[in-house]
XYZ file of C-alpha atoms in Angstrom:
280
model
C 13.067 -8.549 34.503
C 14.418 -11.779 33.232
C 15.529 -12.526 29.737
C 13.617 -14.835 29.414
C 10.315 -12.763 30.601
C 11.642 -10.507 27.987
C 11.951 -12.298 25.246
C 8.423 -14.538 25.765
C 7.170 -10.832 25.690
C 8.801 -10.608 22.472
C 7.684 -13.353 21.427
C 4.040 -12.714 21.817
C 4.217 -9.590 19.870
C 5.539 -10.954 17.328
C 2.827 -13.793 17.167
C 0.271 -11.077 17.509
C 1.418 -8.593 14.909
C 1.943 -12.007 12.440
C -1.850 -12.746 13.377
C -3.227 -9.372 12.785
C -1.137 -7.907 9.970
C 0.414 -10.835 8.399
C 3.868 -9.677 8.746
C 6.746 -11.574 10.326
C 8.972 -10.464 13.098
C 11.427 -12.861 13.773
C 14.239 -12.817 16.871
C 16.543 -10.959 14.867
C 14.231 -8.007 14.578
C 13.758 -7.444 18.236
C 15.876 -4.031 18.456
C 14.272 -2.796 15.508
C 10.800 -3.592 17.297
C 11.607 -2.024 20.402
C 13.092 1.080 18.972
C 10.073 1.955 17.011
C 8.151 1.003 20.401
C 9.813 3.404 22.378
C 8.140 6.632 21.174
C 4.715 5.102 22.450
C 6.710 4.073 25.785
C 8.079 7.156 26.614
C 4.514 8.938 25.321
C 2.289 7.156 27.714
C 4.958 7.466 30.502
C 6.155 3.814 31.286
C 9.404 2.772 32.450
C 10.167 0.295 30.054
C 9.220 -1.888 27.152
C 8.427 -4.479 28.982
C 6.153 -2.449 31.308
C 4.601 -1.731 27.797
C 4.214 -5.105 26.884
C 2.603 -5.782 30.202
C 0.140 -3.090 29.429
C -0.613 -4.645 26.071
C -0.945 -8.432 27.027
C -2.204 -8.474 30.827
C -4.071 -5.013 31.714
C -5.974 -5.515 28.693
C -4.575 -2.414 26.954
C -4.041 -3.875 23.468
C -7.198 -3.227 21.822
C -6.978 0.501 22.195
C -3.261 0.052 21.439
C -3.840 -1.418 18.237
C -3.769 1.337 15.496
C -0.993 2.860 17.157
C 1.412 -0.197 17.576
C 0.458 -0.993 13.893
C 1.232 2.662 12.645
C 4.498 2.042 14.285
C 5.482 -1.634 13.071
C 4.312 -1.274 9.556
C 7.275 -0.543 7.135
C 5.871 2.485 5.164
C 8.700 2.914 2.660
C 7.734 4.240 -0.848
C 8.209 6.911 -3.792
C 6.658 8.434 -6.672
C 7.825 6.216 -9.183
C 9.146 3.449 -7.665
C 10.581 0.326 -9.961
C 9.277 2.604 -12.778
C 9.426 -0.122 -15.029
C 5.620 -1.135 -13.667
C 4.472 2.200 -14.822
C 5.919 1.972 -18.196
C 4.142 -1.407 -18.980
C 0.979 0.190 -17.221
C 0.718 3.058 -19.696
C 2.667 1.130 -22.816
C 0.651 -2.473 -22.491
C -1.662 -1.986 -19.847
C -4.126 0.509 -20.652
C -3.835 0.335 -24.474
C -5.060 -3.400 -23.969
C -7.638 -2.619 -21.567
C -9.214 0.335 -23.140
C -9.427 -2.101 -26.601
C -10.590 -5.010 -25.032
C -14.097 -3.007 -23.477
C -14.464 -1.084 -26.917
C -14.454 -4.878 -28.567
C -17.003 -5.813 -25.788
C -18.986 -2.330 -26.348
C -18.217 -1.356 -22.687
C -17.485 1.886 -21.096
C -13.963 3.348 -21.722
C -12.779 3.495 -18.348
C -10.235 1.714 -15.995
C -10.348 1.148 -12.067
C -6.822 1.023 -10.349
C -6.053 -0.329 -7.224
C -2.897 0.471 -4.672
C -3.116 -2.387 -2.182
C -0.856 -1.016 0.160
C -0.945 2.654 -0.516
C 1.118 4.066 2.186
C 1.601 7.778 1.834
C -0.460 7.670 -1.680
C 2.501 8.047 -3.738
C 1.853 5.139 -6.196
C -1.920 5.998 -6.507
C -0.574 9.651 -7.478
C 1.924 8.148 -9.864
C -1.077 6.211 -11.394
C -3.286 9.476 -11.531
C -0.777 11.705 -13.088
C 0.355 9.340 -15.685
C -3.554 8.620 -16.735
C -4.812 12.399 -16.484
C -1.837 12.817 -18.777
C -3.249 10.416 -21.096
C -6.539 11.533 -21.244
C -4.977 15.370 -21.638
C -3.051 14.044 -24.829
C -6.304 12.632 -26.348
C -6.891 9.335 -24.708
C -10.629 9.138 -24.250
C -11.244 6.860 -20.984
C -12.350 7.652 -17.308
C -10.595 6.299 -14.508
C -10.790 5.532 -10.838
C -7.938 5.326 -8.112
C -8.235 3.306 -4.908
C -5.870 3.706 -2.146
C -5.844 0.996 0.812
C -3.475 0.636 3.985
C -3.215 -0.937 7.246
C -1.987 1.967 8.489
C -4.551 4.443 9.486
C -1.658 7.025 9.745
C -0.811 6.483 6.183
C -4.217 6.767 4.893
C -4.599 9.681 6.130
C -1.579 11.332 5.055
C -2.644 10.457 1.500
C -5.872 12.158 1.946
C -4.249 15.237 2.898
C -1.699 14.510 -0.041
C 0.573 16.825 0.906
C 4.245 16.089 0.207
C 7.713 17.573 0.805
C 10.073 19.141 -2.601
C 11.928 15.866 -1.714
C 9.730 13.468 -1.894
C 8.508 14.553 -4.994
C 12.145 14.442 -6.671
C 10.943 11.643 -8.781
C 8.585 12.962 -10.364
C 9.375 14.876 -13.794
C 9.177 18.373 -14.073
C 6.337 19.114 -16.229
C 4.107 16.066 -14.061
C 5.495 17.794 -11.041
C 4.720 21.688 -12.727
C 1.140 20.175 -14.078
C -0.411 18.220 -11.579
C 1.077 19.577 -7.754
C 0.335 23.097 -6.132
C 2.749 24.839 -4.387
C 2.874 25.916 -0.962
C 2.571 29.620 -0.509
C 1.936 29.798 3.873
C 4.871 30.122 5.867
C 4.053 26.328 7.300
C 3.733 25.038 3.888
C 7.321 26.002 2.852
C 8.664 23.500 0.748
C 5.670 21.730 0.317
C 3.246 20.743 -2.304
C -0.172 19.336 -2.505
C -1.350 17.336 -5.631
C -4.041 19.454 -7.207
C -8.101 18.462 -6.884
C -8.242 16.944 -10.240
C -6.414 14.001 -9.049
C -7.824 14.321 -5.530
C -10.771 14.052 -7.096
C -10.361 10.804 -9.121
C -8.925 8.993 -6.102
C -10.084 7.171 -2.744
C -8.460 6.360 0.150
C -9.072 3.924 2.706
C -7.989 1.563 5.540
C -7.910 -2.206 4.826
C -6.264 -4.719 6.124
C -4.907 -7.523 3.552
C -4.893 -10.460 6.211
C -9.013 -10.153 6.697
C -11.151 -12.755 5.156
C -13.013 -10.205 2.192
C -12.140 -6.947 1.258
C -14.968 -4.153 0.474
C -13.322 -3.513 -2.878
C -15.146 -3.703 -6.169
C -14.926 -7.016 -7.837
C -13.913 -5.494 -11.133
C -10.953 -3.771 -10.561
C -8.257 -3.664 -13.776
C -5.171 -3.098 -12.021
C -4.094 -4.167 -8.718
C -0.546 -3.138 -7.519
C 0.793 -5.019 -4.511
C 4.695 -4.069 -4.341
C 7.052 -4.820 -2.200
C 4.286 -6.352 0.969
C 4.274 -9.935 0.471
C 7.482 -10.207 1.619
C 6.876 -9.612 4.927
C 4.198 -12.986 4.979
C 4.670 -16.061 5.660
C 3.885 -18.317 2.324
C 0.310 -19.150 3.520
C -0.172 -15.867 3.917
C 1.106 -14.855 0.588
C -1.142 -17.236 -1.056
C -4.147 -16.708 0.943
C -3.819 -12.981 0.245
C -2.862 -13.230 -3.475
C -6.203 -15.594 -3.875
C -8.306 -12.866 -2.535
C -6.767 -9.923 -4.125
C -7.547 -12.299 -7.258
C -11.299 -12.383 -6.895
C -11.446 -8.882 -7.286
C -9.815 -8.427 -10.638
C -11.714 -8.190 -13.779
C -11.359 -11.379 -15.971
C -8.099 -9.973 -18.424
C -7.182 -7.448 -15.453
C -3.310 -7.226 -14.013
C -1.456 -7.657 -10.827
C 1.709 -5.999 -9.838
C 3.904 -7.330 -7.280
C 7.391 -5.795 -6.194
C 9.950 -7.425 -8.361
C 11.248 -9.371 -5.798
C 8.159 -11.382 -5.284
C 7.198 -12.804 -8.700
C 8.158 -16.178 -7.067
C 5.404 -15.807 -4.204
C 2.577 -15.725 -6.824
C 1.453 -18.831 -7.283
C -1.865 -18.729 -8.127
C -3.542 -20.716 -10.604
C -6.146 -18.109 -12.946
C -3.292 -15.706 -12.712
C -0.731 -15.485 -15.872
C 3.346 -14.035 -16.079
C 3.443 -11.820 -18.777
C 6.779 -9.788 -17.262
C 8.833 -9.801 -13.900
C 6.253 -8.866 -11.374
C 3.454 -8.916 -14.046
C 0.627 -11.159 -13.678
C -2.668 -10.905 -15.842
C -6.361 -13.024 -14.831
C -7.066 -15.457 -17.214
């Protein structure tokens, strides 16, 4: 095949995945693309990626393709307490505030939390350790955790929320001794589960950010979108950061990756710290 067959290929893809997920691809990501591609290649037993990419784009095979080639595009990088600086203003400014403002209003103690783009579940986790351990040390307040990823893979990893002694690393000791079971089966060696207390206070779903309206209550106190938006274009970010908007309670919080304070721009949202934004 020609280059230039190859790379109008490429090219396609990349305006495909851009339409469907909102992420870019650009020219310089190409090997990257096709090396993630190849497991699905060699699985379905083509010759090459651009026998793939015919299958995709002119046998029709891209709708029942989709999942899959998103599951492998989709960067799904994350920890328990990433940029942990988030987590300190969530339980130090955050709740406090919230929990005062509804007893003020003479509405139910109780606080819905968001993870945009869950991945594995490890920030909704980090959320529902750090609030069960509030509400264990007195703090009188229910609480609700929703999980939501493009990535059907993802999603259901966090359902099963069961992770490996290393990914868990981050967490501290007595969170990690409290609130994660060990693995006792030979096949669950090394492994933990978080236990059903948290299960129990937390959802998980697949959503995709670049639809038009999200099934998502429109009350939600927290929303954390980290370290996503910088894989859209700047329409996209807007469009995206609008809609994530209409969901938050008036007073409630958004949470970008600190990286990406710049990329919210919307008006009804307010900087109160790097990556911090609250609804006016």
């Amino acid at each position: 095949m020609s280059l230039s067959r190859a790379q109008s290929y490429h090219d396609h893809f990349a305006e495909v995945i851009s339409r469907e997920t909102g992420i870019k691809l650009p020219s310089g990501k190409k090997v990257m693309i096709e090396s993630r591609l190849r497991r699905r290649v060699q699985t379905l037993g083509f010759s090459s990626i651009e026998d793939y990419y015919r299958h995709l784009f002119e046998d029709g095979g891209f709708g029942a393709e989709r999942d899959d080639v998103i599951d492998l595009i989709t960067t799904n990088k994350t920890d328990f307490f990433r940029e942990p600086a988030h987590f300190r203003f969530l339980m130090n400014d955050m709740l406090p505030e919230i929990l005062h403002r509804k007893q003020r209003l003479n509405r139910p103690a109780s606080l819905k939390f968001w993870s945009a783009a869950c991945s594995d579940g490890s920030e909704a986790f980090t959320t529902a350790m750090l609030l069960e351990d509030a509400v264990r040390n007195g703090a009188e307040f229910q609480y609700a955790i929703l999980g939501t990823d493009i990535s059907t893979r993802m999603v259901d990893t966090a359902k099963r929320a069961i992770y490996t002694a290393e990914a868990l690393d981050p967490v501290p000791s007595a969170l990690r001794t409290r609130y994660t079971m060990q693995g006792k089966s030979e096949d669950m060696r090394g492994m933990a589960r978080i236990v059903p207390a948290l299960r129990s206070k937390t959802n998980f779903k697949h959503l995709n950010l670049m639809d038009e309206s999200y099934p998502v209550d429109q009350d939600v106190d927290i929303i954390f979108l980290r370290n996503v938006l910088i894989y859209f274009e700047p329409e996209d970010q807007a469009n995206v950061i609008a809609r994530l908007a209409r969901h938050l309670t008036p007073k409630g919080y958004l949470v970008v990756g600190h990286s990406e304070s710049m990329t919210v721009k919307q008006p009804n949202l307010r900087q109160l710290a790097t990556a911090v934004f609250q609804k006016e």
